Amino acid sequence: MDERQSYLFGRSHRFQFDPCRNAHRCLSGSWILEHPDVLIELQTAYVKAGSNIVYAPTFSANRIKLQEYGFADQMESMTQELVALSKKAVGDKALVAGDITMTGRQLKPVGNMDFEELVDIYKEQINFLVQAGVDLLVVETMMSLQETRAAVIAAKEVCELPVMVTMTFEESGKTLFGTDPVTAAVVLEALGVDAVGVNCSAGPDRMVDIVRSMAEVTNIPLIAKPNAGIPRIDAQGNTCYDMTAEEFATEMQKLIEAGASVLGGCCGTDPEYICALKQVAGTKRKPVAHKGIGKSGMRYLASERQAVSFGLDGSFLVIGERINPTGKKKLQASLKEGSMDMVVQYAQEQEESGARILDVNMGMGGIDEKEMLLQALDAISMVSNLPLSIDSSHVEVIEAALRRYPGRALVNSISYEKEKFEKLLPIAKKYGAMFILLPLSDAGLPADIEEKKQIIEKIYGRALELGFTKEDIIVDGLVNTVGANNQAALQALETISYCRQEGFATVCGLSNVSFGLPERSFVNTAFLTLAIGKGLTMAIANPCQELLMGCAYASDLLLGKTDADMKYIEVAGQLKERREIQPAPVVQRPVAGVTAARESTSLEQPCEGIRGELYEAVLKGNKKKCVESVTQALEQGTTAETLLNEVLMSAIGRVGELFETGKYFLPQLIGSAEAMKAGIEVLEPHLSKDSNTEKMPAIVIATVEGDIHDIGKNLVALMLKNCGFEVVDLGKDVPAEKILEAACQYDAAIIALSALMTTTMIKMKQVIQMARERKIKAKIMVGGAATTRDYALEIGADGYAKDASEAVKEAKRLLKQTE
């Protein structure tokens, strides 16, 4: 029997309910079909407790999961029967939701699955759910925002049913892939989901801040479905939770106050909990109003891991312009070779120099622009948290990029030219993007400000018809060179002033104003300060120009913007420090780290020369550079042992520190681990000849029986291998007997066990008990989302690790005990 869950559901865009209703998901597919009465009895009990929506037990009924158990050819029939059982259980007293979750395979660039393959997998499952007659869809327990996007896009392309989405967050307040609640809410609401929120994760108290932060940025209903506290082992050896039904219901009131109107229970709850929750929540409660996008006047763009907010009166923003091959011969040559090295370099430099958004353009001859842009999106997502502006002259290129981009992008741009106007607006809306409104038409540049206004109103009017709001639009001031028209700057300033009065955010391509003039940086900077004074929101510019960035911060200071004084002082202090260390020309020095979205992670290197390059290649997850640096270092006479122990191990240790402190997340951790692995593969033939290289002991690792999740386990195995351990990876859903047999066969020093689900945690204790009975000497360490250090102590484990980085340290600690 799978974990028991139920919900109180408020209001959906397409279905109307009394305030505070609930739903339920339970049991696992094939077992249910053999015992249908159990499902019917259980779901009937939830309806009697107050549920109005039940989840059909189709949680893992996708092709990938079913293939693992030989049920793929029964997917359609199983889905039909499982939904039918739920409909029979609830009759006309509740709605039935089709339940969908992650597949277990990772998308590129972290894994090897293509995005379109995943969309097709979800489409297949959703088609069967729709044919079976579900009333709505729920995508739940999601850790990857990009995989969530794939499921939502699939749902929107298959049917018009309402879609609810819940993510699951770590103790850090972010998902395993580094997505925070605000980013998730911004991206998913823009994509068109009907309710968004959080499930599983922890007890009600740990969800309050998550729900409250979502309520700040969304207008749609918020879901809160926590566990019944923390899992424990009772006297009979069963998994239980530390909250009673009454305690759970009482704590849920805080989530209601935080803004949740879709309430329920995840792991550890049963009908008693839902009955208590129903009594506390009531049926006539008025949901707490959200501030939401638009109501607060704020606009939001987002990458997969970070949202960037801005308003009409907020700090001035720079969109980094450098990832564009126009006029950059080295970048052009690099792209023609298929290399992303310079793209990655420009992304990191611009983020460190204060850019808040990155413009990405791959428009040049001799390459496949669409394919190169998609590669650039993947490469940038591994090294930068900034949201992207998708820049292309071709509709099909922008569409492909928006579909793939794992956040909320900015389209640069949509004009009143027929093809762009008619095709790009619906595309931008479908994928939840913001867009730059460029006041151009098929007739060319507008003759005057009045024609500009007319074009703006026409595009804005059509955008409103498609469901956009004013907060989704940034108007381009359309700056032309003063070298050809000495009134060009004044005309652009007039446009910016008009848009500010009308409530539009504004942007301009800053360098256009000085085209054809000498010493262009002075013209650009002078115009920028005037434009900021007129209300310019952001500019597409080079953030590595010290004069320009310094004047932007000074302009905010003089205009009395919030916190502008402290930002300016910080900038001035950093510039002074840099000049004292190494004087340099004013115009081109980057303002490193001034308003970077995250702290730079590659400035402190314990190595120099080629070893320093290798160290940074691991930090940045640059597999190609890592291989090249290892090869070059070996050719220069550095020993394989030195490279492994003094450079690679040091670098991966630093990566672990960055992961532990929340500066790196799963994509960067995997990228760095894979880069190190590639370097080690080059070193291995040389290490085998080195008599001083000590062989490390074996570690047997597995996800326990009944649990088919292996993301965390795979990462732990990779990190342990990179640190020199002989790792025997038995995979997932592994019986205790097989684990212990492998431990004996390989004379393992450590057995590492993983479990994501609370219902499979008990299998860890079984392995430990059997190992003790057989007097197996291996130390046993446990980990996984469902486990805690207290739980590890309860079941007699020798060690516990909350993540891959900690697992390496714990393994080394346990080894010392065996010496």
Tab-separated table of C-alpha atoms in Angstrom, residues 325-326 331-333 335-336 361-369:
chain	number	residue	atom	x	y	z
A	325	PRO	CA	28.272	36.629	-32.471
A	326	THR	CA	27.691	39.873	-34.379
A	331	LEU	CA	32.931	33.847	-30.765
A	332	GLN	CA	31.941	33.140	-34.366
A	333	ALA	CA	34.904	30.799	-34.813
A	335	LEU	CA	30.490	28.496	-32.487
A	336	LYS	CA	31.464	27.136	-35.900
A	361	ASN	CA	21.599	35.379	-29.803
A	362	MET	CA	23.127	32.759	-32.114
A	363	GLY	CA	22.320	34.528	-35.417
A	364	MET	CA	25.195	34.038	-37.849
A	365	GLY	CA	25.985	32.206	-41.074
A	366	GLY	CA	27.620	28.790	-41.218
A	367	ILE	CA	25.775	27.233	-38.258
A	368	ASP	CA	22.346	25.814	-37.456
A	369	GLU	CA	21.011	28.745	-35.414
